[in-house]
Coordinates of C-alpha atoms and ligand atoms in Angstrom, one line a residue:
M103 CA 46.8 -7.2 63.6
F104 CA 49.8 -7.1 61.9
V105 CA 52.8 -4.5 62.2
S106 CA 53.0 -2.9 58.8
F107 CA 48.9 -2.4 59.3
L108 CA 48.7 -0.9 63.0
T109 CA 51.3 2.1 62.1
L110 CA 49.1 2.4 58.3
S111 CA 46.2 3.2 60.3
L112 CA 47.0 4.7 63.3
A113 CA 49.0 6.9 61.0
T114 CA 45.9 7.4 58.5
S115 CA 43.8 7.1 60.9
L116 CA 41.9 10.1 60.5
Y117 CA 41.2 9.9 56.2
A118 CA 40.8 5.7 55.9
Q119 CA 38.6 3.3 57.1
S120 CA 41.1 1.0 59.5
S121 CA 41.8 -2.2 58.6
A122 CA 41.5 -5.7 61.3
A123 CA 42.5 -8.7 60.9
L124 CA 40.2 -11.8 61.3
D125 CA 39.5 -13.1 64.8
I126 CA 37.7 -16.3 64.6
D127 CA 36.8 -18.6 67.3
V128 CA 37.3 -22.1 65.3
K129 CA 34.4 -23.9 67.6
D130 CA 31.7 -21.4 66.7
Q131 CA 29.3 -22.1 63.8
D132 CA 28.5 -17.9 63.7
S133 CA 32.1 -16.8 64.0
I134 CA 33.2 -19.3 61.5
K135 CA 30.6 -18.3 59.0
S136 CA 31.4 -14.3 59.9
V137 CA 34.9 -14.9 58.9
A138 CA 33.6 -16.8 56.1
K139 CA 31.0 -13.4 55.0
T140 CA 34.1 -11.1 55.1
L141 CA 36.6 -13.7 52.9
A142 CA 33.8 -14.3 50.3
G143 CA 32.7 -10.6 50.3
G144 CA 36.5 -9.8 49.6
I145 CA 37.0 -12.3 46.3
V146 CA 33.8 -11.0 45.1
D147 CA 34.7 -7.4 45.4
S148 CA 38.2 -8.3 43.0
Y149 CA 36.1 -9.9 40.4
Q150 CA 33.6 -7.7 40.2
S151 CA 36.0 -4.8 39.5
G152 CA 37.8 -7.4 37.3
L153 CA 34.3 -7.8 35.9
K154 CA 33.9 -3.7 35.4
K155 CA 37.1 -3.4 32.9
D156 CA 35.3 -5.4 30.3
L157 CA 36.5 -9.0 31.5
I158 CA 34.1 -11.8 30.6
P159 CA 32.5 -13.7 33.1
G160 CA 33.8 -16.7 35.2
L161 CA 37.5 -15.1 34.8
F162 CA 39.7 -13.1 36.7
P163 CA 42.9 -10.7 35.7
D164 CA 45.9 -12.0 35.0
P165 CA 47.9 -13.5 36.6
Y166 CA 44.9 -16.0 37.6
Y167 CA 44.6 -18.4 34.7
W168 CA 41.8 -20.4 33.9
W169 CA 41.6 -22.7 36.0
E170 CA 41.7 -20.6 39.5
A171 CA 38.8 -18.9 38.4
G172 CA 37.6 -22.5 39.0
A173 CA 39.0 -23.5 42.3
V174 CA 37.4 -19.8 43.4
F175 CA 34.3 -20.3 41.8
G176 CA 34.0 -23.8 43.3
S177 CA 34.6 -22.2 46.9
L178 CA 31.9 -19.6 46.7
V179 CA 29.3 -22.0 45.4
D180 CA 30.3 -24.2 48.7
Y181 CA 30.1 -20.9 50.7
S182 CA 26.1 -20.3 49.7
Y183 CA 26.1 -23.7 50.4
L184 CA 27.6 -24.3 53.6
T185 CA 26.4 -20.0 54.9
G186 CA 23.1 -20.5 53.6
D187 CA 24.0 -16.6 51.7
N188 CA 23.2 -17.0 48.6
Q189 CA 23.6 -13.5 47.5
Y190 CA 26.0 -13.8 44.6
D191 CA 24.3 -17.5 43.3
D192 CA 23.5 -15.2 40.3
L193 CA 26.7 -13.5 40.0
L194 CA 28.6 -16.9 40.0
G195 CA 25.4 -19.0 38.2
E196 CA 26.8 -16.5 35.5
G197 CA 29.9 -17.0 35.3
L198 CA 29.8 -20.4 35.2
A199 CA 27.6 -20.8 32.6
H200 CA 29.9 -18.6 30.7
Q201 CA 32.3 -21.0 31.1
I202 CA 31.0 -24.1 29.7
G203 CA 31.9 -23.5 26.7
E204 CA 31.2 -25.2 23.0
F205 CA 30.5 -29.1 24.1
D206 CA 28.8 -28.8 27.2
A207 CA 31.8 -30.1 29.2
F208 CA 33.8 -27.2 30.6
M209 CA 36.6 -27.1 26.9
P210 CA 36.0 -23.0 25.7
S211 CA 37.9 -23.2 22.7
N212 CA 39.4 -19.4 23.5
Q213 CA 41.0 -20.7 26.6
S214 CA 42.6 -24.0 24.6
K215 CA 46.0 -22.9 25.3
S216 CA 45.9 -23.6 28.4
L217 CA 43.0 -26.3 29.1
G218 CA 45.0 -29.3 30.1
N219 CA 42.6 -31.9 31.7
D220 CA 43.6 -31.3 35.5
D221 CA 42.1 -27.7 34.4
Q222 CA 39.4 -29.1 32.5
S223 CA 38.6 -31.4 35.0
T224 CA 38.8 -28.8 37.9
W225 CA 35.9 -26.9 36.3
G226 CA 34.5 -30.3 36.1
L227 CA 34.5 -30.3 40.1
T228 CA 33.2 -27.1 40.8
A229 CA 30.5 -28.5 38.6
M230 CA 29.9 -31.5 40.6
S231 CA 30.0 -29.6 43.6
A232 CA 27.2 -27.5 41.8
A233 CA 25.2 -30.7 41.7
E234 CA 25.8 -32.5 45.5
N235 CA 25.1 -28.9 46.7
G236 CA 21.3 -28.0 45.1
F237 CA 23.0 -25.0 43.5
T238 CA 20.3 -23.7 41.5
T239 CA 20.2 -21.0 38.4
N240 CA 18.6 -20.5 35.7
K241 CA 21.2 -18.9 33.2
I242 CA 22.0 -22.3 32.4
G243 CA 18.3 -23.7 30.1
N244 CA 18.3 -27.1 30.2
L245 CA 21.6 -28.6 31.4
S246 CA 22.0 -29.3 34.5
W247 CA 25.3 -29.8 37.1
D248 CA 25.4 -33.6 37.6
V249 CA 25.3 -33.6 33.1
L250 CA 28.0 -31.0 32.9
A251 CA 30.0 -32.9 35.2
S252 CA 29.4 -36.6 33.7
N253 CA 30.5 -34.5 30.2
V254 CA 33.6 -33.7 31.3
F255 CA 34.1 -37.3 32.8
D256 CA 33.4 -38.6 29.4
T257 CA 35.9 -36.9 27.9
Q258 CA 38.7 -37.5 29.9
A259 CA 37.6 -41.1 29.9
L260 CA 38.4 -41.3 25.4
R261 CA 41.8 -39.8 26.5
W262 CA 42.7 -42.3 28.7
N263 CA 46.0 -43.2 27.5
E264 CA 47.7 -46.3 27.4
K265 CA 49.7 -46.4 24.6
T266 CA 52.5 -45.5 27.1
C267 CA 53.5 -46.1 29.9
G268 CA 50.3 -48.5 30.8
G269 CA 47.5 -45.4 31.2
G270 CA 47.0 -42.4 32.7
L271 CA 45.9 -38.7 31.2
N272 CA 48.1 -36.4 30.0
W273 CA 48.7 -32.9 31.7
Q274 CA 47.3 -31.4 28.7
I275 CA 44.2 -31.7 26.3
Y276 CA 46.4 -30.1 22.9
Q277 CA 49.2 -31.8 21.9
F278 CA 50.0 -28.3 20.8
N279 CA 51.0 -27.4 24.0
N280 CA 54.0 -27.5 26.1
G281 CA 54.0 -30.0 28.6
Y282 CA 51.5 -32.5 26.6
T283 CA 53.9 -35.8 27.3
Y284 CA 54.2 -35.4 30.9
R285 CA 51.9 -37.3 33.4
N286 CA 51.0 -35.1 36.1
A287 CA 49.4 -36.6 39.2
I288 CA 46.7 -33.9 39.1
S289 CA 44.7 -35.1 36.2
T290 CA 44.7 -38.5 36.8
G291 CA 44.2 -36.5 40.6
N292 CA 41.4 -35.3 39.3
F293 CA 39.8 -37.8 37.5
F294 CA 40.0 -40.1 39.9
L295 CA 37.5 -38.1 42.4
L296 CA 35.7 -36.4 40.1
A297 CA 34.4 -40.6 39.4
A298 CA 34.1 -40.9 43.2
R299 CA 31.9 -37.8 43.5
L300 CA 29.9 -39.3 40.1
A301 CA 29.4 -42.7 41.8
K302 CA 28.5 -41.4 44.6
F303 CA 25.5 -39.6 43.4
T304 CA 24.1 -41.6 40.3
G305 CA 24.9 -45.1 42.5
N306 CA 26.5 -45.8 39.0
A307 CA 29.4 -48.4 39.4
T308 CA 31.2 -47.8 35.7
Y309 CA 32.2 -44.7 37.6
T310 CA 33.1 -46.6 40.9
E311 CA 35.0 -48.5 38.5
W312 CA 37.3 -46.4 36.5
A313 CA 38.3 -44.7 40.5
E314 CA 39.5 -47.4 41.1
K315 CA 41.1 -48.2 37.6
A316 CA 43.0 -44.4 37.4
F317 CA 43.9 -45.4 41.3
N318 CA 45.7 -48.8 40.0
W319 CA 47.5 -47.0 37.5
T320 CA 48.7 -43.8 39.5
Q321 CA 50.4 -47.0 42.3
E322 CA 51.6 -49.0 39.3
I323 CA 53.7 -46.3 37.5
G324 CA 55.0 -44.5 40.9
L325 CA 53.2 -41.1 41.1
V326 CA 51.7 -43.0 44.4
S327 CA 54.5 -44.2 46.3
E328 CA 54.0 -46.9 48.8
E329 CA 54.7 -44.7 51.6
Y330 CA 51.9 -42.6 49.6
R331 CA 53.0 -40.1 49.0
V332 CA 51.7 -38.3 46.1
F333 CA 54.5 -37.0 43.9
D334 CA 54.1 -34.6 40.7
G335 CA 54.5 -36.2 37.4
T336 CA 56.2 -38.3 35.3
D337 CA 56.7 -37.8 31.4
E338 CA 55.9 -40.4 29.0
T339 CA 59.2 -39.9 26.7
R340 CA 61.6 -40.9 29.5
N341 CA 61.6 -44.4 30.0
N342 CA 58.3 -45.5 29.9
C343 CA 57.4 -43.0 32.6
S344 CA 60.1 -44.7 35.2
D345 CA 61.2 -40.9 36.4
I346 CA 59.6 -40.2 38.8
N347 CA 59.2 -36.1 39.1
Q348 CA 59.0 -36.6 43.0
I349 CA 57.9 -33.0 44.0
Q350 CA 55.2 -33.1 46.4
W351 CA 52.4 -30.8 46.8
S352 CA 50.0 -30.0 48.7
Q353 CA 46.3 -30.3 46.6
N354 CA 48.2 -33.3 45.5
I355 CA 47.4 -35.4 49.1
G356 CA 44.4 -33.3 49.0
I357 CA 42.4 -34.1 46.5
Y358 CA 43.9 -38.6 46.8
T359 CA 42.9 -38.7 50.2
E360 CA 39.1 -36.8 49.5
A361 CA 38.6 -39.1 46.4
A362 CA 40.3 -42.5 48.5
A363 CA 37.5 -41.4 50.7
H364 CA 34.3 -42.0 48.5
M365 CA 35.9 -44.7 48.2
W366 CA 35.5 -46.3 51.1
N367 CA 32.5 -44.3 51.6
L368 CA 30.9 -46.7 48.6
T369 CA 33.0 -50.1 49.2
T370 CA 33.8 -49.5 53.4
N371 CA 36.7 -52.1 51.8
D372 CA 39.9 -52.2 54.0
K373 CA 42.2 -51.4 51.4
W374 CA 40.1 -47.9 50.6
R375 CA 40.4 -47.5 54.9
N376 CA 44.2 -48.4 54.1
T377 CA 44.6 -45.9 51.2
L378 CA 43.4 -43.4 53.6
N379 CA 45.4 -44.2 56.8
G380 CA 48.2 -43.9 54.2
F381 CA 47.9 -40.3 52.7
I382 CA 46.9 -38.9 56.3
N383 CA 50.4 -40.3 57.6
T384 CA 51.4 -38.8 54.7
T385 CA 49.8 -36.0 55.1
F386 CA 51.2 -34.8 58.8
D387 CA 55.1 -36.5 58.1
V388 CA 55.1 -34.0 54.9
F389 CA 52.9 -31.2 55.1
A390 CA 52.0 -30.2 58.6
E391 CA 53.7 -27.9 61.1
K392 CA 51.9 -28.8 64.9
N393 CA 48.2 -28.6 62.9
I394 CA 48.9 -26.2 60.4
L395 CA 49.1 -26.8 56.8
T396 CA 52.3 -25.7 55.3
E397 CA 53.5 -25.9 51.7
V398 CA 56.2 -27.6 52.0
A399 CA 57.6 -27.0 48.6
C400 CA 58.0 -23.8 47.6
E401 CA 56.2 -21.6 51.2
K402 CA 59.4 -21.1 52.9
N403 CA 61.8 -20.1 50.7
G404 CA 59.3 -17.9 49.0
K405 CA 59.1 -19.4 45.7
C406 CA 55.6 -20.5 45.5
N407 CA 53.9 -19.1 42.7
T408 CA 50.3 -17.9 41.5
D409 CA 48.4 -21.6 41.7
Q410 CA 50.7 -22.4 44.0
K411 CA 49.7 -19.9 45.5
A412 CA 45.6 -21.8 46.1
M413 CA 47.2 -25.2 46.8
K414 CA 46.3 -25.5 50.1
G415 CA 42.4 -24.5 50.2
I416 CA 42.1 -27.2 47.5
A417 CA 43.6 -29.6 50.2
T418 CA 41.7 -28.1 53.0
R419 CA 37.7 -28.1 51.1
S420 CA 39.4 -31.6 50.0
F421 CA 40.1 -33.2 53.6
A422 CA 36.9 -31.9 55.0
R423 CA 34.6 -33.7 52.6
A424 CA 36.6 -36.2 53.3
I425 CA 35.7 -36.1 56.8
A426 CA 32.2 -36.0 56.1
S427 CA 32.5 -39.7 54.0
A428 CA 35.0 -40.9 55.8
P429 CA 34.0 -40.4 59.3
F430 CA 36.8 -42.6 61.1
I431 CA 39.2 -39.8 60.1
S432 CA 37.8 -36.7 61.4
D433 CA 40.1 -37.4 64.5
Y434 CA 43.3 -37.0 63.1
L435 CA 42.1 -33.9 60.0
T436 CA 39.7 -32.1 62.2
P437 CA 42.7 -30.9 64.2
L438 CA 44.3 -29.8 61.3
L439 CA 42.1 -28.0 59.6
E440 CA 40.8 -26.0 63.1
G441 CA 44.4 -25.0 63.7
S442 CA 45.2 -24.0 59.8
A443 CA 42.0 -22.0 59.3
K444 CA 42.7 -19.9 62.8
A445 CA 46.3 -19.4 61.6
A446 CA 44.5 -18.4 58.0
A447 CA 42.5 -16.2 59.4
E448 CA 44.5 -14.4 61.5
G449 CA 46.7 -13.7 58.7
C450 CA 44.8 -11.8 57.2
S451 CA 43.7 -8.3 57.2
T452 CA 40.6 -6.1 55.9
K453 CA 40.5 -2.8 54.7
N454 CA 37.2 -1.2 53.6
K455 CA 35.8 -4.4 51.5
Q456 CA 39.4 -5.9 50.8
V457 CA 40.9 -8.7 51.9
E458 CA 44.5 -9.1 52.2
C459 CA 45.8 -12.8 53.2
S460 CA 49.4 -14.1 53.8
L461 CA 50.3 -16.8 51.8
R462 CA 52.2 -18.8 55.1
W463 CA 49.7 -20.0 58.0
T464 CA 52.7 -20.9 60.6
S465 CA 53.5 -17.9 61.1
Q466 CA 52.1 -14.3 61.5
N467 CA 51.7 -12.6 58.0
D468 CA 54.5 -12.4 55.4
G469 CA 53.7 -9.9 53.3
S470 CA 51.8 -11.4 50.4
S471 CA 48.5 -11.5 48.8
G472 CA 46.9 -11.9 46.0
L473 CA 43.8 -14.2 45.1
G474 CA 45.1 -17.8 45.9
E475 CA 45.6 -16.5 49.5
S476 CA 42.0 -14.9 49.8
F477 CA 40.8 -18.5 48.4
S478 CA 42.9 -20.9 50.2
A479 CA 41.7 -19.1 53.6
L480 CA 38.3 -19.2 52.4
A481 CA 38.1 -22.9 51.3
V482 CA 39.9 -23.9 54.8
V483 CA 37.9 -21.7 57.3
Q484 CA 34.2 -22.7 55.3
A485 CA 35.9 -26.1 56.3
L486 CA 35.1 -26.4 59.3
L487 CA 31.2 -26.3 58.2
V488 CA 30.6 -28.7 56.4
P489 CA 30.4 -31.4 59.7
N490 CA 26.6 -29.3 59.7
A491 CA 25.8 -28.4 56.3
K492 CA 23.1 -30.2 55.1
P493 CA 23.1 -33.4 53.6
L494 CA 24.3 -34.1 49.9
A495 CA 21.9 -33.6 46.5
T496 CA 21.6 -37.2 45.0
K497 CA 20.9 -37.7 41.5
S498 CA 17.9 -39.5 43.3
S499 CA 16.9 -37.0 44.9
N500 CA 16.3 -34.2 42.9
A501 CA 18.1 -31.6 44.5
T502 CA 20.3 -30.5 41.7
S503 CA 17.5 -29.5 39.4
T504 CA 17.7 -26.2 37.6
G505 CA 13.8 -25.7 35.9
S506 CA 13.3 -28.7 34.3
P507 CA 14.1 -31.6 37.2
T508 CA 13.1 -34.7 34.2
E509 CA 15.4 -33.4 31.6
S510 CA 18.7 -35.4 34.1
N511 CA 20.5 -36.5 31.0
P512 CA 20.4 -34.9 27.5
A513 CA 23.6 -35.8 27.3
A514 CA 22.7 -39.2 27.0
S515 CA 19.6 -38.7 24.8
G516 CA 21.4 -40.1 21.6
S517 CA 22.6 -43.2 23.3
G518 CA 22.9 -46.8 21.2
Q519 CA 23.4 -50.4 22.8
P520 CA 26.0 -49.9 24.9
A521 CA 28.6 -52.4 23.5
E522 CA 29.0 -55.6 25.5
N523 CA 32.3 -56.8 27.9
E524 CA 34.4 -54.3 26.2
G525 CA 35.8 -52.6 29.9
A526 CA 34.0 -49.4 31.1
A527 CA 35.6 -46.6 28.7
D528 CA 33.7 -48.2 25.3
T529 CA 30.5 -48.6 27.7
I530 CA 30.7 -44.9 27.9
V531 CA 32.3 -44.0 24.1
A532 CA 28.9 -46.2 23.1
S533 CA 26.7 -45.1 25.0
R534 CA 27.3 -40.9 24.9
S535 CA 26.4 -38.0 22.8
L536 CA 27.9 -37.4 20.0
V537 CA 28.9 -34.1 21.6
V538 CA 31.4 -35.5 23.9
V539 CA 33.0 -38.0 21.4
I540 CA 33.6 -34.5 18.6
A541 CA 35.0 -32.4 21.4
V542 CA 37.4 -35.4 21.4
L543 CA 38.0 -35.3 18.9
A544 CA 38.6 -32.3 17.9
A545 CA 41.2 -31.4 20.8
A546 CA 43.0 -35.1 18.7
L547 CA 43.0 -32.4 15.5
L548 CA 43.9 -29.1 16.5
Ligands
NAG142 C1 35.6 -17.4 25.4 O1 34.4 -18.3 25.2 C2 33.3 -18.6 26.0 C3 32.8 -19.8 26.4 O2 32.7 -20.4 24.7 C4 32.8 -17.1 26.4 O3 31.6 -17.1 27.5 C5 33.7 -15.7 26.3 O4 32.7 -14.8 26.2 C6 34.9 -15.9 25.5 N1 35.5 -14.8 24.9 C7 36.8 -14.5 26.0 C8 37.1 -13.6 26.0 O5 36.4 -15.3 27.0
NAG143 C1 55.6 -49.5 30.1 O1 55.1 -49.4 31.3 C2 54.0 -50.0 31.6 C3 52.6 -49.6 32.5 O2 53.5 -50.5 34.2 C4 53.7 -51.7 30.9 O3 52.5 -52.0 30.6 C5 54.2 -51.5 29.7 O4 54.6 -53.3 29.3 C6 55.8 -51.1 29.3 N1 56.0 -51.0 28.5 C7 57.5 -51.8 28.5 C8 57.6 -50.8 26.4 O5 58.2 -51.1 29.0
NAG144 C1 42.8 -52.7 40.9 O1 44.1 -53.1 41.3 C2 44.2 -53.9 42.5 C3 45.0 -54.8 43.0 O2 45.8 -54.5 42.5 C4 42.8 -55.4 41.4 O3 42.1 -56.6 42.1 C5 41.6 -54.5 41.4 O4 40.9 -55.3 40.1 C6 42.0 -53.6 40.1 N1 41.2 -52.7 39.2 C7 40.5 -52.6 38.7 C8 39.3 -50.9 38.3 O5 42.0 -52.2 37.6
NAG145 C1 50.2 -45.2 59.4 O1 51.2 -44.3 60.1 C2 50.9 -45.7 61.3 C3 52.2 -44.6 62.6 O2 53.5 -44.4 62.2 C4 51.5 -46.9 61.2 O3 51.2 -47.3 62.0 C5 50.6 -47.5 60.0 O4 50.7 -48.7 59.6 C6 50.5 -46.2 58.6 N1 50.0 -46.5 58.0 C7 50.4 -47.0 56.4 C8 49.1 -47.5 55.4 O5 51.3 -46.7 55.8
NAG146 C1 29.4 -42.1 53.9 O1 29.0 -40.2 53.3 C2 27.5 -39.9 54.1 C3 28.1 -38.3 53.8 O2 28.1 -38.7 52.1 C4 28.2 -40.3 55.2 O3 26.4 -39.9 56.0 C5 27.7 -41.8 55.4 O4 27.9 -42.0 56.9 C6 28.8 -42.1 55.4 N1 28.6 -44.1 55.2 C7 29.3 -44.2 55.9 C8 29.7 -46.0 56.0 O5 30.5 -43.7 57.0
NAG147 C1 12.5 -36.9 41.0 O1 11.6 -36.3 40.0 C2 11.0 -37.3 39.0 C3 11.2 -36.9 37.7 O2 9.7 -36.3 38.0 C4 10.0 -37.7 40.2 O3 8.9 -39.4 39.6 C5 9.9 -38.6 41.3 O4 9.1 -38.1 42.6 C6 11.6 -37.4 42.2 N1 12.9 -38.2 43.0 C7 12.2 -37.1 44.3 C8 12.5 -37.8 45.6 O5 11.5 -36.2 44.6
NAG148 C1 18.5 -28.0 25.2 O1 18.5 -26.8 24.4 C2 19.1 -26.2 23.4 C3 19.5 -25.4 23.2 O2 18.5 -24.1 23.7 C4 18.9 -27.2 22.6 O3 19.3 -27.4 21.1 C5 18.9 -28.4 22.8 O4 17.6 -29.4 22.1 C6 17.3 -29.4 24.0 N1 18.0 -30.4 24.8 C7 17.2 -31.2 25.2 C8 17.6 -31.9 25.6 O5 16.4 -30.5 25.3
NAG149 C1 26.0 -45.5 33.9 O1 27.3 -44.6 33.8 C2 27.9 -45.1 32.5 C3 28.7 -44.1 32.2 O2 28.3 -43.1 31.7 C4 27.2 -46.0 31.4 O3 27.2 -45.9 30.2 C5 25.9 -46.2 31.6 O4 24.8 -46.1 30.7 C6 25.2 -45.7 33.0 N1 24.3 -47.3 33.7 C7 22.7 -46.8 34.8 C8 22.7 -48.0 35.2 O5 22.7 -45.7 34.3

């Protein structure tokens, strides 16, 4: 318990419910679940107070951007799956359904001002989690989560940009947005991860090929260095992408680690084993203090912005999925998750239903509180439940149905003959629905 709260609760104990830090036993599944329940409850409570003020389902109030809501919904969907506590499922189904948008690909036009490829794919990865977790809802009609995730993939594969820099995804979808010419590691990284997870889910080799192609490009251009550092990004207007912005973020190493782990799982190829070892080296060399994750670029100087405060949550939930796909890395990453979860829980306090969590996990409370901090604490705590979770669904297991399991792929219903030997992108263009193509054209015209 932190001094400030201790003082406060002593002073006001007759009137207010006391606050308490969260104790966790990282070896005890019940203890982990109980802490996760408190954290999820706090996040849902703040979401619901936002909703009461006429907010649209699936959003959190300012200053939280659209993407962050997508990331938080993903971890709440995971919460239901990992703990069996499904009390929020209706609420989550409603929120997710509201953000699917006009093209069934998480591109709501009223979010276009902040709609980067990385934002869209964050929601796409949440749909992927819903598919893998067998999350059911009656809110999405005849759509299914895997189709929504593959629609995101298809729209992004069509945006793969070889006009300059040899490939990659631009940060922004719309050219009118600032930052369009930037090629950031997270846009291509999320696409790499989505492709790898779709490959695992469907068994379709087209996705495996795209995942490898995306990763190859990040190495060729230097976003992933020889030492397996993942740098922030590069700009297509500056020397053909050869000037690299070398800031490193935990979410980037997390996303790339997870994707590499799925690729190793799919191929058991030494290329991916080596890549994975390299990313783990970087994780410890750059981001860990003892066995606790830090956001090195901004945590200590107090300069993390709202987005950056959520990054350790993205990283740690990816590390947990990486371990499940590539068990040989468990000896390295499990201690990091346990150390981080314990420290993160101890940095949280509760007051009534509200939860406040420290951004820093390496020291006691740094006085911060917010959605990113609570989300990160939830993500790292429930990451410890992943090894005991029931197996993830795949397309053939039918576990992702939303009431009409046979209607598994409506988006492909308009397919013609796939083009021959034109590469993965052309195959996808030929086989996917008009809706997806229209979504991309609309983006190009706006
Ligand atoms: C924005 O678009 C989404 C998806 O079409 C919709 O659910 C939502 O009500 C719209 N309005 C706002 C303010 O988000
Ligand atoms: C730009 O970089 C890509 C990828 O490395 C390379 O294939 C292409 O030839 C380069 N173009 C120019 C004009 O240097
Ligand atoms: C990726 O690069 C490797 C070697 O550098 C190459 O063998 C492989 O064909 C490439 N894969 C794709 C999909 O481009
Ligand atoms: C990871 O670090 C170990 C120990 O320093 C080193 O032996 C190994 O070569 C590194 N692996 C990669 C892929 O960089
Ligand atoms: C691949 O991942 C699954 C979990 O998704 C796991 O059960 C399986 O053991 C992994 N395969 C290998 C070779 O480790
Ligand atoms: C999946 O659904 C199809 C079509 O409804 C059915 O034929 C098949 O038996 C189901 N598979 C499993 C594993 O339930
Ligand atoms: C799914 O539902 C929508 C609207 O409810 C309808 O327009 C569409 O034709 C349906 N698609 C399929 C494949 O049933
Ligand atoms: C694999 O996925 C691609 C891209 O979505 C699609 O064009 C192709 O038809 C799929 N192949 C099979 C065998 O389902």
